[in-house]
PDB file of C-alpha atoms in Angstrom:
ATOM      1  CA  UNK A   1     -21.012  36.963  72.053  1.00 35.00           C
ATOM      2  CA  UNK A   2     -20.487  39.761  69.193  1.00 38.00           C
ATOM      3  CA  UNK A   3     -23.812  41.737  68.397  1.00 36.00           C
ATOM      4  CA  UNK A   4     -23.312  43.832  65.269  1.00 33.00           C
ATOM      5  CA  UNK A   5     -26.053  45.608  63.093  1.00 30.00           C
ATOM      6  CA  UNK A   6     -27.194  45.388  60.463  1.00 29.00           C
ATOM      7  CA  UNK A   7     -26.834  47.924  57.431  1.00 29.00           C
ATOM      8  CA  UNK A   8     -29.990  48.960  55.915  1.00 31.00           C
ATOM      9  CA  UNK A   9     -31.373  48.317  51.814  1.00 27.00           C
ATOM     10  CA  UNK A  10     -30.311  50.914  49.232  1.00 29.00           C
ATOM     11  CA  UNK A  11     -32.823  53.085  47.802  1.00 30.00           C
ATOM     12  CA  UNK A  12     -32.185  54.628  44.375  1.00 30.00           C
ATOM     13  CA  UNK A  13     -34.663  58.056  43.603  1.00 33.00           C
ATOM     14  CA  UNK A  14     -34.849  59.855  39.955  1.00 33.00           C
ATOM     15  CA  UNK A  15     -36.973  62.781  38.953  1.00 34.00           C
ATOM     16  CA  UNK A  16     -39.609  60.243  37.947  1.00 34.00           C
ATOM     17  CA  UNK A  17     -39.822  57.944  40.308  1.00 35.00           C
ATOM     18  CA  UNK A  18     -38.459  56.389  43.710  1.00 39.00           C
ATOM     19  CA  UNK A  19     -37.507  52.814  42.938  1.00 41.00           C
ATOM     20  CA  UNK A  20     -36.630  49.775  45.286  1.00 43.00           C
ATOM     21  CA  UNK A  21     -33.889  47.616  43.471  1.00 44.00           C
ATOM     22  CA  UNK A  22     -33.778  43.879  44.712  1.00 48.00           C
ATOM     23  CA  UNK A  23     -31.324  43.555  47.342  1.00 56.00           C
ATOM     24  CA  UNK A  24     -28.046  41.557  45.946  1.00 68.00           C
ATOM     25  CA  UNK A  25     -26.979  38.492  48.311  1.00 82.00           C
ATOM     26  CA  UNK A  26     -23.921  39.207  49.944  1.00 89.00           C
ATOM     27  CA  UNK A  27     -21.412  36.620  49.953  1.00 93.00           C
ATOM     28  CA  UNK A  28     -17.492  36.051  50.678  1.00 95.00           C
ATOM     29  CA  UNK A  29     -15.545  38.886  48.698  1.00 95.00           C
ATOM     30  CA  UNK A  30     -18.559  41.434  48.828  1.00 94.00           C
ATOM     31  CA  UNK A  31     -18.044  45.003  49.999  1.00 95.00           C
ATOM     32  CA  UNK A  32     -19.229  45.833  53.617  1.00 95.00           C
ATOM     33  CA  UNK A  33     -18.741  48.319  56.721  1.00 95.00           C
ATOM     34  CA  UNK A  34     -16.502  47.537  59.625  1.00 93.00           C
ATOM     35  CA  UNK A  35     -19.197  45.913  62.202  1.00 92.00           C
ATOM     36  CA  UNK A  36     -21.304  44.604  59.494  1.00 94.00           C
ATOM     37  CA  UNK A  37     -22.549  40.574  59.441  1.00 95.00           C
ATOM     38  CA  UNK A  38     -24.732  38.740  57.916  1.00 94.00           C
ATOM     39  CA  UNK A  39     -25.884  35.130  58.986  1.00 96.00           C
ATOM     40  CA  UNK A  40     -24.951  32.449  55.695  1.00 95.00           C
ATOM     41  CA  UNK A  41     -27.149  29.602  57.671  1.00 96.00           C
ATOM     42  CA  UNK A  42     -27.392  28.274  61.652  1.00 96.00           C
ATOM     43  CA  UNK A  43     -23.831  27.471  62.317  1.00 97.00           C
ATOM     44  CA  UNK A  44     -21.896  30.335  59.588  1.00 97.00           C
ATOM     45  CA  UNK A  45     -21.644  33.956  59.226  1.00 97.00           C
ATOM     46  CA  UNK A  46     -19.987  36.511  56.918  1.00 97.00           C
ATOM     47  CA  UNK A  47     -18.413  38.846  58.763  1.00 97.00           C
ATOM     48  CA  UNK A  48     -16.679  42.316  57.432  1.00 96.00           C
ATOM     49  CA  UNK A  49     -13.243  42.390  57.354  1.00 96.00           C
ATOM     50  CA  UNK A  50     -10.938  45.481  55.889  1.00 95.00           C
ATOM     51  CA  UNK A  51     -13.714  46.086  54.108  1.00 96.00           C
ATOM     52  CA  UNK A  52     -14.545  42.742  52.918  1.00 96.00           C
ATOM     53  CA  UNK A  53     -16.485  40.137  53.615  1.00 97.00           C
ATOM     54  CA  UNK A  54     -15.179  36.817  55.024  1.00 97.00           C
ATOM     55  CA  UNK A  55     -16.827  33.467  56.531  1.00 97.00           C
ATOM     56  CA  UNK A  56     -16.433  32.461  59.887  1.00 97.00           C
ATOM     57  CA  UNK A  57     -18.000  29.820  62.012  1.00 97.00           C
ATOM     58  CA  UNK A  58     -20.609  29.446  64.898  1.00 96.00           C
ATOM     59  CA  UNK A  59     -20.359  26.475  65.941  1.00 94.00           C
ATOM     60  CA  UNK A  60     -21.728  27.400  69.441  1.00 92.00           C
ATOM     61  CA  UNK A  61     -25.012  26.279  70.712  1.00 93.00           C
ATOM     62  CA  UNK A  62     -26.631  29.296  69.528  1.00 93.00           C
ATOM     63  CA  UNK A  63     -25.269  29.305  66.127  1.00 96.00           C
ATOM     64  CA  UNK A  64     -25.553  32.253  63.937  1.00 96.00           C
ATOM     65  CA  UNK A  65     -29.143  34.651  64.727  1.00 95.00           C
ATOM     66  CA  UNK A  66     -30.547  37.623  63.287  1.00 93.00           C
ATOM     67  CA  UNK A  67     -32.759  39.930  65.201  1.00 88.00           C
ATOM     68  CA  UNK A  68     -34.111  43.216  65.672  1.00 87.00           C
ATOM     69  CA  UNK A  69     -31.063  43.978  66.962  1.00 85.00           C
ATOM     70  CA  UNK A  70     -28.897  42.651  64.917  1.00 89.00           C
ATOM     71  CA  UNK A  71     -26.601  39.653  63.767  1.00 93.00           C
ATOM     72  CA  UNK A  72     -24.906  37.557  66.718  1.00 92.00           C
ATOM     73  CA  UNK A  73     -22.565  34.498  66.325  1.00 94.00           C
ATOM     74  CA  UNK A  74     -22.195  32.526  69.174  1.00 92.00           C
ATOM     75  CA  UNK A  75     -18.800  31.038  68.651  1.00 93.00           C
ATOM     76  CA  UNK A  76     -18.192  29.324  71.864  1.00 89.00           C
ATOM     77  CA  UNK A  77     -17.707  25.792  70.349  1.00 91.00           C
ATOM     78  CA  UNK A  78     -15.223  26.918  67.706  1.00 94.00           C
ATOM     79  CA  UNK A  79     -12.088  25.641  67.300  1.00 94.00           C
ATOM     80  CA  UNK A  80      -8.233  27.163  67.071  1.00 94.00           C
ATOM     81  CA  UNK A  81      -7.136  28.063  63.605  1.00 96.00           C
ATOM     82  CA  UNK A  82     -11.072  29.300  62.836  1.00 97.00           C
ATOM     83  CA  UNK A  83     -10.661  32.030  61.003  1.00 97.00           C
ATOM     84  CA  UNK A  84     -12.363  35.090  62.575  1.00 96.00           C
ATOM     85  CA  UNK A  85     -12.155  39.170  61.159  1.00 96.00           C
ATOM     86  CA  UNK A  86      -9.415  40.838  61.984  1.00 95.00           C
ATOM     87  CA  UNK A  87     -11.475  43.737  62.766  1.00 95.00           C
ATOM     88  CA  UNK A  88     -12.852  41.739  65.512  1.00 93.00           C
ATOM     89  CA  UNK A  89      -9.557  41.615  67.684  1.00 91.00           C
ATOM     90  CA  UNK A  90      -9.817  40.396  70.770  1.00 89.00           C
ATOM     91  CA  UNK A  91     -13.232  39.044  70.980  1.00 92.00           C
ATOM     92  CA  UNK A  92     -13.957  36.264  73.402  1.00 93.00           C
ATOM     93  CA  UNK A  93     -15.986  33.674  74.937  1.00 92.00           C
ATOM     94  CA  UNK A  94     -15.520  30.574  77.510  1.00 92.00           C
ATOM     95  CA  UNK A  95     -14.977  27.458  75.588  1.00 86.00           C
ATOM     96  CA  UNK A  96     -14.726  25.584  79.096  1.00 88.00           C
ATOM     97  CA  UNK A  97     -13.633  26.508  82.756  1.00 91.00           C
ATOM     98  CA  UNK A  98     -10.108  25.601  82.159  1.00 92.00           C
ATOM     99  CA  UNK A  99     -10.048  27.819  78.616  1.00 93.00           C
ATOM    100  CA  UNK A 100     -11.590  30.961  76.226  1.00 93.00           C
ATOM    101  CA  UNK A 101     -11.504  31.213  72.684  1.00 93.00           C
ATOM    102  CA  UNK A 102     -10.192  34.624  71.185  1.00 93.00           C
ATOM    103  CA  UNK A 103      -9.752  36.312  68.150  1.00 93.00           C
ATOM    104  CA  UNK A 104      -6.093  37.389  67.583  1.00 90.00           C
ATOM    105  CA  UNK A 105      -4.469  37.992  63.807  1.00 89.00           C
ATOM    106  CA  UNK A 106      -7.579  36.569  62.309  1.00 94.00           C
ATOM    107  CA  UNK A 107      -8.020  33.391  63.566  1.00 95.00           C
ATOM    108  CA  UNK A 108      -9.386  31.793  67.146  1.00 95.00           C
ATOM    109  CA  UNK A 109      -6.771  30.693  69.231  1.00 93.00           C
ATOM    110  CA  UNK A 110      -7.168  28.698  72.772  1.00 93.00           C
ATOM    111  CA  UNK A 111      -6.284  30.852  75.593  1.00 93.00           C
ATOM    112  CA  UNK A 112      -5.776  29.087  78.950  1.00 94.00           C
ATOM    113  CA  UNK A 113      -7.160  30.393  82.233  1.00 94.00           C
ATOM    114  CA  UNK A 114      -5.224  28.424  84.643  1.00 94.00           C
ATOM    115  CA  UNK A 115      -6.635  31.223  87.608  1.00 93.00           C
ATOM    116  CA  UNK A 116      -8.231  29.498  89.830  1.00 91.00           C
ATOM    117  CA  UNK A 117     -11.001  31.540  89.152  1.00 92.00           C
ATOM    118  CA  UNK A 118     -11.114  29.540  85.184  1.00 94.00           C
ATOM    119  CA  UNK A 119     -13.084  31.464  82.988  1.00 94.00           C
ATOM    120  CA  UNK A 120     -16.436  32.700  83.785  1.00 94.00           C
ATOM    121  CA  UNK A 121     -19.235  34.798  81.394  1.00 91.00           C
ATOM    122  CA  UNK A 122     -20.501  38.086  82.890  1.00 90.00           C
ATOM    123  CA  UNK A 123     -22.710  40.069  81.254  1.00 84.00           C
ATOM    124  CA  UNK A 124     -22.012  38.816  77.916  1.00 81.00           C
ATOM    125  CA  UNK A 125     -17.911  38.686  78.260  1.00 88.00           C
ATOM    126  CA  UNK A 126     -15.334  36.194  78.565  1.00 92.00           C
ATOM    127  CA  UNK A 127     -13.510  36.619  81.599  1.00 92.00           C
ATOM    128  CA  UNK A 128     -10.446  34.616  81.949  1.00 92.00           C
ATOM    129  CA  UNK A 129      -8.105  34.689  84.826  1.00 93.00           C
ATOM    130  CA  UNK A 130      -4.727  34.304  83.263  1.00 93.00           C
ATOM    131  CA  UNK A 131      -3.064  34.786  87.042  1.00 95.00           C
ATOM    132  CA  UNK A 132      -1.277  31.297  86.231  1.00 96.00           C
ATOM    133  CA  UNK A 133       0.736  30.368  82.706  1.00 96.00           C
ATOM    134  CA  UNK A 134       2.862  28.596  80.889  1.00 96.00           C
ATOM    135  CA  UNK A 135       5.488  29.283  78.432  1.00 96.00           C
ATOM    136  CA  UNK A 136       3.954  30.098  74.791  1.00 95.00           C
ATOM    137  CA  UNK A 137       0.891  29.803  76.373  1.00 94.00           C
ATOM    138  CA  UNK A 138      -1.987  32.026  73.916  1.00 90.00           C
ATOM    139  CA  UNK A 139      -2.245  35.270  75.845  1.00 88.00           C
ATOM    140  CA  UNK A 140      -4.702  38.327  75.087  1.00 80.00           C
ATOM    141  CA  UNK A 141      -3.044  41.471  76.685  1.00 85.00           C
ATOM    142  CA  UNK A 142       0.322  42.581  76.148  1.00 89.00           C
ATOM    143  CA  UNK A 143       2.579  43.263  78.745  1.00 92.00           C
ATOM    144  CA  UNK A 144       0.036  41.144  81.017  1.00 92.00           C
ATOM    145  CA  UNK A 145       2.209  38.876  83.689  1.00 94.00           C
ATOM    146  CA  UNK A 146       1.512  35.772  85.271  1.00 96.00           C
ATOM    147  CA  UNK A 147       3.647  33.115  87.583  1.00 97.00           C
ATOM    148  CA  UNK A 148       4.240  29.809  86.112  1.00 97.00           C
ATOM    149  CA  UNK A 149       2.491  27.509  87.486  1.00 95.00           C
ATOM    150  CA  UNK A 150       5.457  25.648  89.391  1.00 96.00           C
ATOM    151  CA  UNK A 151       5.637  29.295  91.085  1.00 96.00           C
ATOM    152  CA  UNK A 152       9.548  29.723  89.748  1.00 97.00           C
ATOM    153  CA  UNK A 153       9.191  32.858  88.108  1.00 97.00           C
ATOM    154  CA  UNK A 154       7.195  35.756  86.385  1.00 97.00           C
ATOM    155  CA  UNK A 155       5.758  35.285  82.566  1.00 97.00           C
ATOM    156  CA  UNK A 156       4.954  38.559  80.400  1.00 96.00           C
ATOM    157  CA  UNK A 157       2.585  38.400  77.223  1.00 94.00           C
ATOM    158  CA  UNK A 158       4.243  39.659  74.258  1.00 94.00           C
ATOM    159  CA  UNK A 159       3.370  39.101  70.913  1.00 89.00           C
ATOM    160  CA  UNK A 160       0.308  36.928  72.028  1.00 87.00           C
ATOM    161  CA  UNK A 161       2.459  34.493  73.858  1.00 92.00           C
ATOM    162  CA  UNK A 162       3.719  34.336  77.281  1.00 96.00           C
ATOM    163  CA  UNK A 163       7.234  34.276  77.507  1.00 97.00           C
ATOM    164  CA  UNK A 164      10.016  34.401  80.743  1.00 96.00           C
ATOM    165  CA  UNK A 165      10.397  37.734  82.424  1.00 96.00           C
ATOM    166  CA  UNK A 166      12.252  36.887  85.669  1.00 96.00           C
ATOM    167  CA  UNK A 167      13.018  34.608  87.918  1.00 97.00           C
ATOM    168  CA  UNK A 168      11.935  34.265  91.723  1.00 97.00           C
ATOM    169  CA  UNK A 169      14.232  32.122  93.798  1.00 97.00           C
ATOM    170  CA  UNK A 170      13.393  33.344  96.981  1.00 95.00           C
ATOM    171  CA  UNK A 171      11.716  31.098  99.213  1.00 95.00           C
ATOM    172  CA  UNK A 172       8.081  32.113  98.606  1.00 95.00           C
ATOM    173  CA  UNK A 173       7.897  31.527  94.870  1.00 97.00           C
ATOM    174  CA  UNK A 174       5.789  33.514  92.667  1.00 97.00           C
ATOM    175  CA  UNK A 175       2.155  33.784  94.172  1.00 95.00           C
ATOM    176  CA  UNK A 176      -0.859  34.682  92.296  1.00 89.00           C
ATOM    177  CA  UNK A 177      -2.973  37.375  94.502  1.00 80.00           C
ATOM    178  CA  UNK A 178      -6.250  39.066  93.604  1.00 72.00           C
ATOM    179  CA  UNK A 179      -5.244  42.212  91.346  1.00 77.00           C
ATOM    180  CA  UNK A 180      -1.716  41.661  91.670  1.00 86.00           C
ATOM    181  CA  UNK A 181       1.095  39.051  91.404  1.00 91.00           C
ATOM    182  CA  UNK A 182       4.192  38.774  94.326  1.00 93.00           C
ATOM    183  CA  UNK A 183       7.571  37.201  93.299  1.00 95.00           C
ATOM    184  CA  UNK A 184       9.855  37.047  96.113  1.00 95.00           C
ATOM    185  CA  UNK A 185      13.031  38.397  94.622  1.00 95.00           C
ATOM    186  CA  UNK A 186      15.286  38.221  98.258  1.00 95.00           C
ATOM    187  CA  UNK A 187      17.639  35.687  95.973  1.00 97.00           C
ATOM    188  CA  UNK A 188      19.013  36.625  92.731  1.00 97.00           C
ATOM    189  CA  UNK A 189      21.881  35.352  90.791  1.00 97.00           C
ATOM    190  CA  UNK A 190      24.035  38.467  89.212  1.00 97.00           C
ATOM    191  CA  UNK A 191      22.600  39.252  85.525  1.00 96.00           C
ATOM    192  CA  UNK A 192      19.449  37.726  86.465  1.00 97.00           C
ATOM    193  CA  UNK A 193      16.586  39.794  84.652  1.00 96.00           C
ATOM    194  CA  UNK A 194      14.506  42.401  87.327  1.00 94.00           C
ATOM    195  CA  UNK A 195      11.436  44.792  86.234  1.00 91.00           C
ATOM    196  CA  UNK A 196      12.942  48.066  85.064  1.00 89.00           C
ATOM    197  CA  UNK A 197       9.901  49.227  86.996  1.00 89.00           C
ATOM    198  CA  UNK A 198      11.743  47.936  90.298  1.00 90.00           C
ATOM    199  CA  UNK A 199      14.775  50.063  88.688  1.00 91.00           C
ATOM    200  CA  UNK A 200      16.915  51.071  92.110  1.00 91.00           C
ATOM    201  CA  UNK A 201      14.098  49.358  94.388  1.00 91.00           C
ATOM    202  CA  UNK A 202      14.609  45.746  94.579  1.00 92.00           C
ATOM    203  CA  UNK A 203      17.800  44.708  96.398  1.00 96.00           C
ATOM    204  CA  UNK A 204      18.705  40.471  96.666  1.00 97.00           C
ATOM    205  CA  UNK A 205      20.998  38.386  98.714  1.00 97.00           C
ATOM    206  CA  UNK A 206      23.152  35.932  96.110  1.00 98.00           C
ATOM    207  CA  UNK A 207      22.533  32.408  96.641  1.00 97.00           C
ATOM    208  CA  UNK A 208      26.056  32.266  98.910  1.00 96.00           C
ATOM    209  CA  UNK A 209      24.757  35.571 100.712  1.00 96.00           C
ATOM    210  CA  UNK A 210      28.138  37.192 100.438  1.00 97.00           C
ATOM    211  CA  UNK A 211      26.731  39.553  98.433  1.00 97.00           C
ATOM    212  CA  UNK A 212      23.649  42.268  97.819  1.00 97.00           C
ATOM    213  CA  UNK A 213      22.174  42.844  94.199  1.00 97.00           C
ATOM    214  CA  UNK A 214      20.497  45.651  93.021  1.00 97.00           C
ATOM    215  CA  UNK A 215      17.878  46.156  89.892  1.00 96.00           C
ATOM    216  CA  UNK A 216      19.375  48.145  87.357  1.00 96.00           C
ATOM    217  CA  UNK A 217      18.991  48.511  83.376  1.00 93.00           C
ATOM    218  CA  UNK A 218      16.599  45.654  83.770  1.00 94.00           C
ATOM    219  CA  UNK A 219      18.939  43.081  85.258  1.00 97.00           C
ATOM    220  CA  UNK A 220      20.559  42.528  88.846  1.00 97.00           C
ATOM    221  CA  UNK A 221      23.817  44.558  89.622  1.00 97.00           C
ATOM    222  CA  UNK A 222      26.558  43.796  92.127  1.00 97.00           C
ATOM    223  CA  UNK A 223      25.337  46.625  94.695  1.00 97.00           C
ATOM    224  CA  UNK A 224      27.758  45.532  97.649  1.00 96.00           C
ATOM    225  CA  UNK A 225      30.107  42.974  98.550  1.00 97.00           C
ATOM    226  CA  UNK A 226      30.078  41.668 102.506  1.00 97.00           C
ATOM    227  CA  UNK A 227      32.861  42.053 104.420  1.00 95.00           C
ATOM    228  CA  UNK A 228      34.295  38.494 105.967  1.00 94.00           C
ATOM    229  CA  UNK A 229      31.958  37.526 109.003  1.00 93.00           C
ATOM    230  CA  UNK A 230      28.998  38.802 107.545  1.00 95.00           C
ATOM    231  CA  UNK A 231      26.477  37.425 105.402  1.00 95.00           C
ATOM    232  CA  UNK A 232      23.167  38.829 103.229  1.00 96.00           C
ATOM    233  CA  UNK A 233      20.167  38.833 104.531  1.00 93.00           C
ATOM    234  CA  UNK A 234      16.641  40.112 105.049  1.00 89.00           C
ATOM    235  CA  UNK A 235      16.614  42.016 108.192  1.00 84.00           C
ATOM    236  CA  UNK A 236      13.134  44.437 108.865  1.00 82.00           C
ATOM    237  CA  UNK A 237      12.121  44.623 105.753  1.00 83.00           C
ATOM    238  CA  UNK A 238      15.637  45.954 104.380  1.00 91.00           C
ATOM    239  CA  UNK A 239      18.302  43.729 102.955  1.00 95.00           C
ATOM    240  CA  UNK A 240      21.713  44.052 104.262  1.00 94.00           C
ATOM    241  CA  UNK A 241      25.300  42.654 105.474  1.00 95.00           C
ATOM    242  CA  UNK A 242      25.066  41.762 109.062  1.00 92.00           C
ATOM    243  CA  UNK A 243      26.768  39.550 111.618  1.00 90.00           C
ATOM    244  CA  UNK A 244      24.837  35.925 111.506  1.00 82.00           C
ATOM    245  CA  UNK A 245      22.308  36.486 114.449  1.00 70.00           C
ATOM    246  CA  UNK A 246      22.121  40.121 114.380  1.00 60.00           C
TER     247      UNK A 246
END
C-alpha cells in the first residue's frame, strides 16, 4: 500500500492584507508534485504523474483513505491493464498467494509468484517469490532469473518479461534454492547459451560424452575432444576424459 502526502493550501499575502483563496478541486489534467494524491471517492484516486494528475483505481478492500498522514490507495483488488502513475514504478501488493499486482509502464500488470513461498505482505510490501517462471511471464526486476517450472532451464527478466537464458540438461534440472538458483550444466550441446558470468568456469560433457565444452562469449565452446576409449565425465568435482571406470 502507497502512502503519499498531502500538499498543503496556498496562501496569497499583500501589503494590506493576508487572504485565504478557496482551494480549487483538483481533478484529471491538474498540475501536481511527484508523490502527490488526492482521494476522488472510496474506490478512485488521482494520482500525480509527470507532473499531472491522472485517475487510478482502488478497488481493494480499503479503497481510497485520507488521513493525518496522508492519502493511501489500497489497490490489491485491481485488475491488469489499470492504469497506475508512472512515477509509481514498481509498486506492489498480493492480489492472491499464487500472484501480485505491480505497476510497470503505467499500468498494473499480474506478476506470478510460482515460489513456493507465493506471495506474502510484510510490513506493508508485496513480497513475491518469483524462484519459479514461465516464459513471458510479468516480471519486476531486470536481470532477475528463475527455473521454469518443468526444471529444463534458466529464465532472465528483461524488459518486464521472462525470457530463455540457458538450458540445463544435466540430470538434476534447474532447482530453486533459498537465495540462489542451481542449474546443473554437466551436459551441454555445442552453441548452447552459458552465463558470461561462468565465462572460463563451467566445463560440460556433450550428450555422446566424446567431448568437453567450455563457457565462452556467452555460449559453450568445443574445449577438448576425447581420445578413442575414453569418454566425458564428472569425476571429483572436475570434468574430464577418462577411461570408463576410472
Amino acid at each position: 500500500m502507497r502512502v503519499l502526502a498531502l500538499r498543503s493550501t496556498l496562501l496569497i499575502s499583500s501589503a494590506l492584507a493576508v487572504l485565504w483563496l478557496p482551494q480549487c478541486k483538483p481533478s484529471v489534467g491538474s498540475s501536481c508534485d511527484k508523490g502527490e494524491a488526492r482521494c476522488l471517492d472510496a474506490k478512485r484516486e488521482l494520482v500525480c504523474q509527470a507532473g499531472r494528475f491522472i485517475e487510478s483505481p482502488c478497488n481493494g478492500p480499503e479503497g481510497c483513505r485520507t488521513t493525518e498522514k496522508g492519502t493511501s490507495c489500497d489497490f490489491s483488488g485491481n485488475k491488469p491493464d489499470d492504469p497506475c502513475s508512472a512515477d509509481d514504478e514498481g509498486a506492489a501488493s498480493c492480489s492472491g498467494k499464487d500472484g501480485m499486482l505491480a505497476c510497470h509502464g503505467g499500468v498494473y500488470v499480474f506478476v506470478p509468484c510460482r515460489g513456493t513461498r507465493g506471495c506474502v505482505t510484510a510490513e506493508a510490501r508485496a513480497l513475491c517469490d518469483t524462484s519459479v517462471g514461465e516464459p513471458d511471464d510479468a516480471c519486476a526486476e531486470e536481470n532477475s532469473k528463475a527455473c521454469a517450472g518443468d526444471g529444463s532451464q534458466v529464465l532472465i527478466c528483461k524488459q518486464h518479461r521472462m525470457q530463455r537464458f540457458y538450458l540445463c540438461r544435466g540430470a538434476n534440472g534447474c532447482a530453486a534454492a533459498p537465495g540462489k538458483l542451481n542449474c546443473d550444466t554437466s551436459v551441454a550441446k555445442l552453441g548452447d547459451a552459458c552465463d558470461k558470468k561462468l565465462e572460463g568456469q563451467a566445463f560440460s560433457c556433450t550428450p555422446d560424452e566424446t567431448q568437453i565444452l567450455v563457457c565462452k562469449g556467452g555460449a559453450f565452446v568445443l574445449d577438448q575432444t576425447c581420445k578413442s576409449g575414453q569418454k566425458c565425465g564428472v569425476v571429483a568435482g572436475s570434468t574430464k576424459c577418462a577411461a570408463p571406470g576410472r
